[in-house]
PDB file of C-alpha atoms in Angstrom:
ATOM      1  CA  MET A   1       0.000   0.000   0.000  1.00 87.00           C
ATOM      2  CA  LYS A   2       1.400   3.366  -1.074  1.00 94.00           C
ATOM      3  CA  ILE A   3       0.995   6.841   0.363  1.00 96.00           C
ATOM      4  CA  ILE A   4       0.059   9.223  -2.454  1.00 98.00           C
ATOM      5  CA  ALA A   5      -0.009  12.963  -1.824  1.00 98.00           C
ATOM      6  CA  LEU A   6      -2.763  14.618  -3.840  1.00 98.00           C
ATOM      7  CA  ASP A   7      -3.776  18.230  -4.462  1.00 98.00           C
ATOM      8  CA  PHE A   8      -6.604  19.654  -6.578  1.00 98.00           C
ATOM      9  CA  GLU A   9      -6.440  23.133  -8.097  1.00 98.00           C
ATOM     10  CA  THR A  10      -9.891  24.566  -8.763  1.00 98.00           C
ATOM     11  CA  TYR A  11     -11.574  27.612 -10.217  1.00 98.00           C
ATOM     12  CA  TYR A  12     -12.312  30.527  -7.893  1.00 97.00           C
ATOM     13  CA  ASP A  13     -13.119  34.212  -8.181  1.00 97.00           C
ATOM     14  CA  ARG A  14     -13.787  37.138  -5.867  1.00 95.00           C
ATOM     15  CA  GLU A  15     -17.324  36.051  -5.063  1.00 95.00           C
ATOM     16  CA  TYR A  16     -16.991  32.303  -5.473  1.00 98.00           C
ATOM     17  CA  SER A  17     -14.278  31.086  -3.124  1.00 97.00           C
ATOM     18  CA  LEU A  18     -13.679  29.197   0.098  1.00 96.00           C
ATOM     19  CA  SER A  19     -13.488  32.512   1.928  1.00 94.00           C
ATOM     20  CA  LYS A  20     -17.107  33.225   0.962  1.00 95.00           C
ATOM     21  CA  LEU A  21     -18.611  29.714   1.022  1.00 97.00           C
ATOM     22  CA  THR A  22     -18.381  26.584   3.106  1.00 97.00           C
ATOM     23  CA  THR A  23     -16.342  23.725   1.663  1.00 97.00           C
ATOM     24  CA  GLU A  24     -19.515  21.816   0.763  1.00 96.00           C
ATOM     25  CA  GLU A  25     -21.193  24.848  -0.827  1.00 97.00           C
ATOM     26  CA  TYR A  26     -18.086  25.553  -2.882  1.00 98.00           C
ATOM     27  CA  ILE A  27     -17.592  22.004  -4.160  1.00 98.00           C
ATOM     28  CA  ARG A  28     -21.270  21.354  -4.922  1.00 97.00           C
ATOM     29  CA  ASP A  29     -21.766  24.709  -6.666  1.00 97.00           C
ATOM     30  CA  ASP A  30     -22.487  24.766 -10.417  1.00 97.00           C
ATOM     31  CA  ARG A  31     -19.466  27.055 -10.850  1.00 97.00           C
ATOM     32  CA  PHE A  32     -17.087  24.405  -9.549  1.00 98.00           C
ATOM     33  CA  GLU A  33     -14.323  23.334 -11.939  1.00 98.00           C
ATOM     34  CA  VAL A  34     -11.137  21.326 -11.464  1.00 98.00           C
ATOM     35  CA  ILE A  35      -8.280  23.055 -13.277  1.00 98.00           C
ATOM     36  CA  GLY A  36      -5.862  20.235 -12.576  1.00 98.00           C
ATOM     37  CA  VAL A  37      -4.576  17.743 -10.044  1.00 98.00           C
ATOM     38  CA  GLY A  38      -1.122  16.931  -8.744  1.00 98.00           C
ATOM     39  CA  ILE A  39       0.192  13.776  -7.080  1.00 98.00           C
ATOM     40  CA  LYS A  40       3.444  12.691  -5.442  1.00 97.00           C
ATOM     41  CA  GLU A  41       4.569   9.253  -4.313  1.00 95.00           C
ATOM     42  CA  THR A  42       7.660   8.603  -2.242  1.00 91.00           C
ATOM     43  CA  GLY A  43      10.624   8.015  -4.556  1.00 92.00           C
ATOM     44  CA  GLN A  44       8.719   9.116  -7.657  1.00 95.00           C
ATOM     45  CA  PRO A  45       8.586  12.511  -9.408  1.00 97.00           C
ATOM     46  CA  ALA A  46       5.489  14.602  -8.823  1.00 98.00           C
ATOM     47  CA  GLN A  47       2.904  14.613 -11.625  1.00 98.00           C
ATOM     48  CA  TRP A  48       0.392  17.201 -12.827  1.00 98.00           C
ATOM     49  CA  VAL A  49      -2.606  16.591 -15.057  1.00 98.00           C
ATOM     50  CA  SER A  50      -4.913  19.264 -16.436  1.00 97.00           C
ATOM     51  CA  GLY A  51      -7.729  18.833 -18.908  1.00 96.00           C
ATOM     52  CA  THR A  52     -11.351  17.884 -19.204  1.00 96.00           C
ATOM     53  CA  ARG A  53     -13.153  16.142 -16.400  1.00 95.00           C
ATOM     54  CA  ASP A  54     -12.956  12.875 -18.348  1.00 97.00           C
ATOM     55  CA  LYS A  55      -9.199  13.215 -18.769  1.00 97.00           C
ATOM     56  CA  ILE A  56      -8.669  13.868 -15.066  1.00 97.00           C
ATOM     57  CA  LYS A  57     -11.034  11.020 -14.149  1.00 97.00           C
ATOM     58  CA  LYS A  58      -9.086   8.618 -16.385  1.00 97.00           C
ATOM     59  CA  PHE A  59      -5.826   9.671 -14.741  1.00 98.00           C
ATOM     60  CA  LEU A  60      -7.224   9.288 -11.225  1.00 98.00           C
ATOM     61  CA  ASP A  61      -8.727   5.885 -12.058  1.00 97.00           C
ATOM     62  CA  SER A  62      -5.320   4.721 -13.306  1.00 96.00           C
ATOM     63  CA  LEU A  63      -3.840   5.349  -9.846  1.00 97.00           C
ATOM     64  CA  GLU A  64      -6.150   2.745  -8.241  1.00 96.00           C
ATOM     65  CA  LEU A  65      -6.441   4.933  -5.173  1.00 97.00           C
ATOM     66  CA  GLN A  66      -8.876   2.502  -3.572  1.00 96.00           C
ATOM     67  CA  LYS A  67      -5.814   0.342  -2.855  1.00 96.00           C
ATOM     68  CA  HIS A  68      -3.742   3.123  -1.306  1.00 97.00           C
ATOM     69  CA  LEU A  69      -3.626   5.844   1.350  1.00 97.00           C
ATOM     70  CA  VAL A  70      -4.161   9.353   0.024  1.00 98.00           C
ATOM     71  CA  LEU A  71      -2.499  12.281   1.747  1.00 98.00           C
ATOM     72  CA  ALA A  72      -3.566  15.927   1.493  1.00 98.00           C
ATOM     73  CA  HIS A  73      -3.340  19.181   3.401  1.00 98.00           C
ATOM     74  CA  ASN A  74      -6.900  19.967   4.456  1.00 97.00           C
ATOM     75  CA  ALA A  75      -7.986  16.571   3.203  1.00 97.00           C
ATOM     76  CA  MET A  76     -11.704  17.271   3.633  1.00 97.00           C
ATOM     77  CA  PHE A  77     -11.486  19.484   0.548  1.00 98.00           C
ATOM     78  CA  ASP A  78      -9.658  16.988  -1.661  1.00 98.00           C
ATOM     79  CA  ALA A  79     -11.597  13.996  -0.307  1.00 98.00           C
ATOM     80  CA  ALA A  80     -14.920  15.643  -1.111  1.00 98.00           C
ATOM     81  CA  ILE A  81     -13.817  16.455  -4.666  1.00 98.00           C
ATOM     82  CA  LEU A  82     -12.454  12.970  -5.196  1.00 98.00           C
ATOM     83  CA  ASN A  83     -15.673  11.316  -4.010  1.00 97.00           C
ATOM     84  CA  TRP A  84     -18.417  13.739  -5.063  1.00 97.00           C
ATOM     85  CA  HIS A  85     -17.044  14.544  -8.519  1.00 97.00           C
ATOM     86  CA  PHE A  86     -15.026  11.444  -9.462  1.00 97.00           C
ATOM     87  CA  GLY A  87     -16.612   8.680  -7.397  1.00 96.00           C
ATOM     88  CA  ILE A  88     -13.315   7.537  -5.893  1.00 97.00           C
ATOM     89  CA  LYS A  89     -12.856   6.393  -2.282  1.00 97.00           C
ATOM     90  CA  PRO A  90      -9.253   5.644  -1.256  1.00 97.00           C
ATOM     91  CA  SER A  91      -8.279   2.902   1.157  1.00 96.00           C
ATOM     92  CA  GLY A  92      -7.639   5.628   3.737  1.00 97.00           C
ATOM     93  CA  TRP A  93      -6.998   9.337   4.230  1.00 98.00           C
ATOM     94  CA  LEU A  94      -4.076  11.146   5.843  1.00 98.00           C
ATOM     95  CA  ASP A  95      -4.268  14.869   6.575  1.00 98.00           C
ATOM     96  CA  THR A  96      -1.296  17.056   7.481  1.00 98.00           C
ATOM     97  CA  LEU A  97      -3.587  19.910   8.556  1.00 97.00           C
ATOM     98  CA  SER A  98      -5.254  17.737  11.207  1.00 96.00           C
ATOM     99  CA  MET A  99      -1.871  16.446  12.329  1.00 96.00           C
ATOM    100  CA  ALA A 100      -0.363  19.930  12.568  1.00 96.00           C
ATOM    101  CA  ARG A 101      -3.328  21.263  14.534  1.00 94.00           C
ATOM    102  CA  ALA A 102      -2.947  18.455  17.058  1.00 94.00           C
ATOM    103  CA  ILE A 103       0.724  19.325  17.585  1.00 94.00           C
ATOM    104  CA  HIS A 104       0.767  23.121  17.250  1.00 92.00           C
ATOM    105  CA  THR A 105      -2.855  24.186  17.823  1.00 85.00           C
ATOM    106  CA  VAL A 106      -2.787  27.747  16.405  1.00 78.00           C
ATOM    107  CA  GLU A 107       0.773  28.670  17.362  1.00 83.00           C
ATOM    108  CA  VAL A 108       2.339  28.155  13.916  1.00 85.00           C
ATOM    109  CA  GLY A 109      -0.623  28.574  11.580  1.00 88.00           C
ATOM    110  CA  GLY A 110      -2.476  25.907   9.674  1.00 90.00           C
ATOM    111  CA  SER A 111      -1.540  26.828   6.129  1.00 94.00           C
ATOM    112  CA  LEU A 112       0.839  24.658   4.165  1.00 96.00           C
ATOM    113  CA  ALA A 113       2.956  27.756   3.526  1.00 95.00           C
ATOM    114  CA  ALA A 114       3.329  28.515   7.246  1.00 95.00           C
ATOM    115  CA  LEU A 115       4.086  24.922   8.202  1.00 96.00           C
ATOM    116  CA  ALA A 116       6.579  24.420   5.371  1.00 96.00           C
ATOM    117  CA  GLN A 117       8.399  27.548   6.458  1.00 95.00           C
ATOM    118  CA  TYR A 118       8.326  26.533  10.137  1.00 95.00           C
ATOM    119  CA  TYR A 119       9.912  23.164   9.384  1.00 95.00           C
ATOM    120  CA  GLY A 120      12.301  24.529   6.758  1.00 96.00           C
ATOM    121  CA  LEU A 121      10.844  22.422   3.948  1.00 96.00           C
ATOM    122  CA  GLY A 122      10.727  25.099   1.256  1.00 94.00           C
ATOM    123  CA  GLU A 123       8.499  27.815  -0.169  1.00 93.00           C
ATOM    124  CA  LYS A 124       4.929  27.163  -1.267  1.00 91.00           C
ATOM    125  CA  GLY A 125       4.761  29.633  -4.138  1.00 88.00           C
ATOM    126  CA  THR A 126       2.137  32.197  -5.136  1.00 89.00           C
ATOM    127  CA  GLU A 127       0.959  31.109  -8.595  1.00 91.00           C
ATOM    128  CA  VAL A 128      -2.533  30.456  -7.221  1.00 92.00           C
ATOM    129  CA  ILE A 129      -2.994  34.227  -6.920  1.00 91.00           C
ATOM    130  CA  ASN A 130      -2.633  34.549 -10.696  1.00 89.00           C
ATOM    131  CA  ALA A 131      -5.428  31.978 -11.165  1.00 94.00           C
ATOM    132  CA  LEU A 132      -8.098  34.297  -9.775  1.00 96.00           C
ATOM    133  CA  GLY A 133     -11.131  34.287 -12.066  1.00 96.00           C
ATOM    134  CA  LYS A 134      -9.554  31.994 -14.672  1.00 96.00           C
ATOM    135  CA  ARG A 135     -11.256  28.956 -16.134  1.00 97.00           C
ATOM    136  CA  ARG A 136      -8.961  26.315 -17.595  1.00 96.00           C
ATOM    137  CA  PRO A 137      -9.255  27.607 -21.202  1.00 96.00           C
ATOM    138  CA  ASP A 138      -8.267  31.081 -19.963  1.00 97.00           C
ATOM    139  CA  PHE A 139      -4.729  29.973 -19.082  1.00 96.00           C
ATOM    140  CA  THR A 140      -1.941  30.270 -21.603  1.00 96.00           C
ATOM    141  CA  ALA A 141       0.255  27.197 -22.005  1.00 96.00           C
ATOM    142  CA  ALA A 142       2.983  28.879 -19.975  1.00 96.00           C
ATOM    143  CA  GLU A 143       0.557  29.912 -17.215  1.00 96.00           C
ATOM    144  CA  LEU A 144      -0.899  26.420 -16.971  1.00 96.00           C
ATOM    145  CA  ALA A 145       2.588  24.906 -16.834  1.00 96.00           C
ATOM    146  CA  ALA A 146       3.538  27.299 -14.021  1.00 96.00           C
ATOM    147  CA  TYR A 147       0.347  26.415 -12.174  1.00 97.00           C
ATOM    148  CA  GLY A 148       1.227  22.751 -12.564  1.00 97.00           C
ATOM    149  CA  GLU A 149       4.674  23.304 -11.046  1.00 97.00           C
ATOM    150  CA  TYR A 150       3.039  25.136  -8.161  1.00 97.00           C
ATOM    151  CA  CYS A 151       0.646  22.234  -7.587  1.00 98.00           C
ATOM    152  CA  LYS A 152       3.399  19.622  -7.780  1.00 98.00           C
ATOM    153  CA  ASN A 153       5.432  21.587  -5.257  1.00 97.00           C
ATOM    154  CA  ASP A 154       2.425  21.564  -2.911  1.00 97.00           C
ATOM    155  CA  CYS A 155       2.337  17.766  -3.178  1.00 98.00           C
ATOM    156  CA  VAL A 156       6.063  17.530  -2.433  1.00 98.00           C
ATOM    157  CA  LEU A 157       5.744  19.831   0.582  1.00 98.00           C
ATOM    158  CA  THR A 158       2.720  17.927   1.880  1.00 98.00           C
ATOM    159  CA  LEU A 159       4.530  14.594   1.672  1.00 98.00           C
ATOM    160  CA  GLU A 160       7.628  16.027   3.353  1.00 97.00           C
ATOM    161  CA  LEU A 161       5.494  17.611   6.068  1.00 98.00           C
ATOM    162  CA  PHE A 162       3.774  14.276   6.684  1.00 97.00           C
ATOM    163  CA  GLU A 163       7.133  12.552   7.088  1.00 97.00           C
ATOM    164  CA  VAL A 164       8.098  15.139   9.713  1.00 97.00           C
ATOM    165  CA  LEU A 165       4.814  14.924  11.625  1.00 97.00           C
ATOM    166  CA  ALA A 166       4.096  11.187  11.384  1.00 97.00           C
ATOM    167  CA  PRO A 167       6.476  10.024  14.169  1.00 97.00           C
ATOM    168  CA  ASN A 168       4.306  11.971  16.650  1.00 96.00           C
ATOM    169  CA  PHE A 169       1.228   9.848  15.931  1.00 96.00           C
ATOM    170  CA  VAL A 170       0.215   6.306  16.713  1.00 96.00           C
ATOM    171  CA  ARG A 171      -1.839   4.262  14.268  1.00 94.00           C
ATOM    172  CA  GLU A 172      -5.090   4.746  16.203  1.00 96.00           C
ATOM    173  CA  GLU A 173      -4.770   8.547  15.968  1.00 96.00           C
ATOM    174  CA  LEU A 174      -4.251   8.393  12.210  1.00 96.00           C
ATOM    175  CA  LYS A 175      -7.301   6.142  11.930  1.00 96.00           C
ATOM    176  CA  LEU A 176      -9.327   8.749  13.799  1.00 96.00           C
ATOM    177  CA  ILE A 177      -8.228  11.408  11.311  1.00 96.00           C
ATOM    178  CA  ASP A 178      -9.276   9.110   8.461  1.00 97.00           C
ATOM    179  CA  LEU A 179     -12.669   8.544  10.095  1.00 96.00           C
ATOM    180  CA  THR A 180     -13.195  12.289  10.531  1.00 96.00           C
ATOM    181  CA  ILE A 181     -12.402  12.947   6.862  1.00 96.00           C
ATOM    182  CA  ARG A 182     -14.710  10.167   5.731  1.00 96.00           C
ATOM    183  CA  MET A 183     -17.608  11.403   7.864  1.00 95.00           C
ATOM    184  CA  PHE A 184     -17.503  14.588   5.802  1.00 95.00           C
ATOM    185  CA  ALA A 185     -16.646  13.244   2.348  1.00 95.00           C
ATOM    186  CA  GLU A 186     -18.438   9.886   2.531  1.00 93.00           C
ATOM    187  CA  PRO A 187     -21.473  10.503   4.782  1.00 87.00           C
ATOM    188  CA  VAL A 188     -23.621   7.460   5.478  1.00 82.00           C
ATOM    189  CA  LEU A 189     -27.047   7.390   7.122  1.00 81.00           C
ATOM    190  CA  GLU A 190     -27.647   4.146   9.026  1.00 81.00           C
ATOM    191  CA  LEU A 191     -31.153   3.362  10.240  1.00 82.00           C
ATOM    192  CA  ASP A 192     -32.227   0.944  12.966  1.00 80.00           C
ATOM    193  CA  ALA A 193     -34.746  -1.169  11.057  1.00 84.00           C
ATOM    194  CA  ASN A 194     -36.220  -2.831  14.159  1.00 85.00           C
ATOM    195  CA  ARG A 195     -36.789   0.487  15.912  1.00 89.00           C
ATOM    196  CA  LEU A 196     -38.425   1.925  12.806  1.00 84.00           C
ATOM    197  CA  LEU A 197     -40.741  -1.085  12.515  1.00 85.00           C
ATOM    198  CA  ASP A 198     -41.700  -0.725  16.181  1.00 86.00           C
ATOM    199  CA  HIS A 199     -42.437   2.952  15.610  1.00 85.00           C
ATOM    200  CA  ILE A 200     -44.584   2.204  12.542  1.00 87.00           C
ATOM    201  CA  HIS A 201     -46.486  -0.413  14.556  1.00 84.00           C
ATOM    202  CA  ARG A 202     -47.166   2.097  17.369  1.00 87.00           C
ATOM    203  CA  VAL A 203     -48.314   4.724  14.884  1.00 86.00           C
ATOM    204  CA  GLN A 204     -50.666   2.233  13.237  1.00 85.00           C
ATOM    205  CA  ILE A 205     -52.173   1.298  16.622  1.00 82.00           C
ATOM    206  CA  GLU A 206     -52.684   4.949  17.565  1.00 84.00           C
ATOM    207  CA  LYS A 207     -54.323   5.666  14.211  1.00 82.00           C
ATOM    208  CA  GLN A 208     -56.638   2.684  14.652  1.00 79.00           C
ATOM    209  CA  LYS A 209     -57.623   3.920  18.118  1.00 75.00           C
ATOM    210  CA  LEU A 210     -58.430   7.344  16.708  1.00 75.00           C
ATOM    211  CA  LEU A 211     -60.544   5.830  13.942  1.00 71.00           C
ATOM    212  CA  VAL A 212     -62.491   3.721  16.443  1.00 64.00           C
ATOM    213  CA  TYR A 213     -63.032   6.778  18.648  1.00 55.00           C
ATOM    214  CA  ARG A 214     -64.378   8.777  15.676  1.00 53.00           C
ATOM    215  CA  ASP A 215     -66.799   5.938  14.861  1.00 53.00           C
ATOM    216  CA  TRP A 216     -68.412   6.384  18.297  1.00 51.00           C
ATOM    217  CA  GLU A 217     -68.893  10.141  17.893  1.00 54.00           C
TER     218      GLU A 217
END
């Protein structure tokens, strides 16, 4: 089982962004668009893929993520995109934001940029600022390539940050992080069938009593 760092880059503008909407509102909005996705495995060069939804879906399917652990910074965001838009559920989720919050609370800052700087891992880059208001066709080839390098660097930093933070966590704590991510990205409603049947039976009895009472009026 591999650990694969993953990062989605998506469309945003001044009114449609995560600073104005909740994560769920943003991802489920009709304006949502994936510009590209980056991945990084240990010992392998980072990759970037941009294109149509079908092209990105084909690339993600080829990774067989259901067999592996997927790592992200603020994994709720990437997990929701991966499941809600591409129908993919990895074997498990790892989240450097959750890990960093457990260690540092708010002392360092939760952004990947702040944490990378704190641990001396490198600079995050600012190309995302230039993506404001741009759909994928709006990028020049050079701009899209630069955005891809930015995304790949995020994946590298996330994987390196995980390697720094991981020794502070036991397996059970990482499982709890995975469960928390899944409760958001893969919500499941479980019903107690026996309790529901008992409730229906009680309702039916009460209705029958009311009907009998009305007959005597």
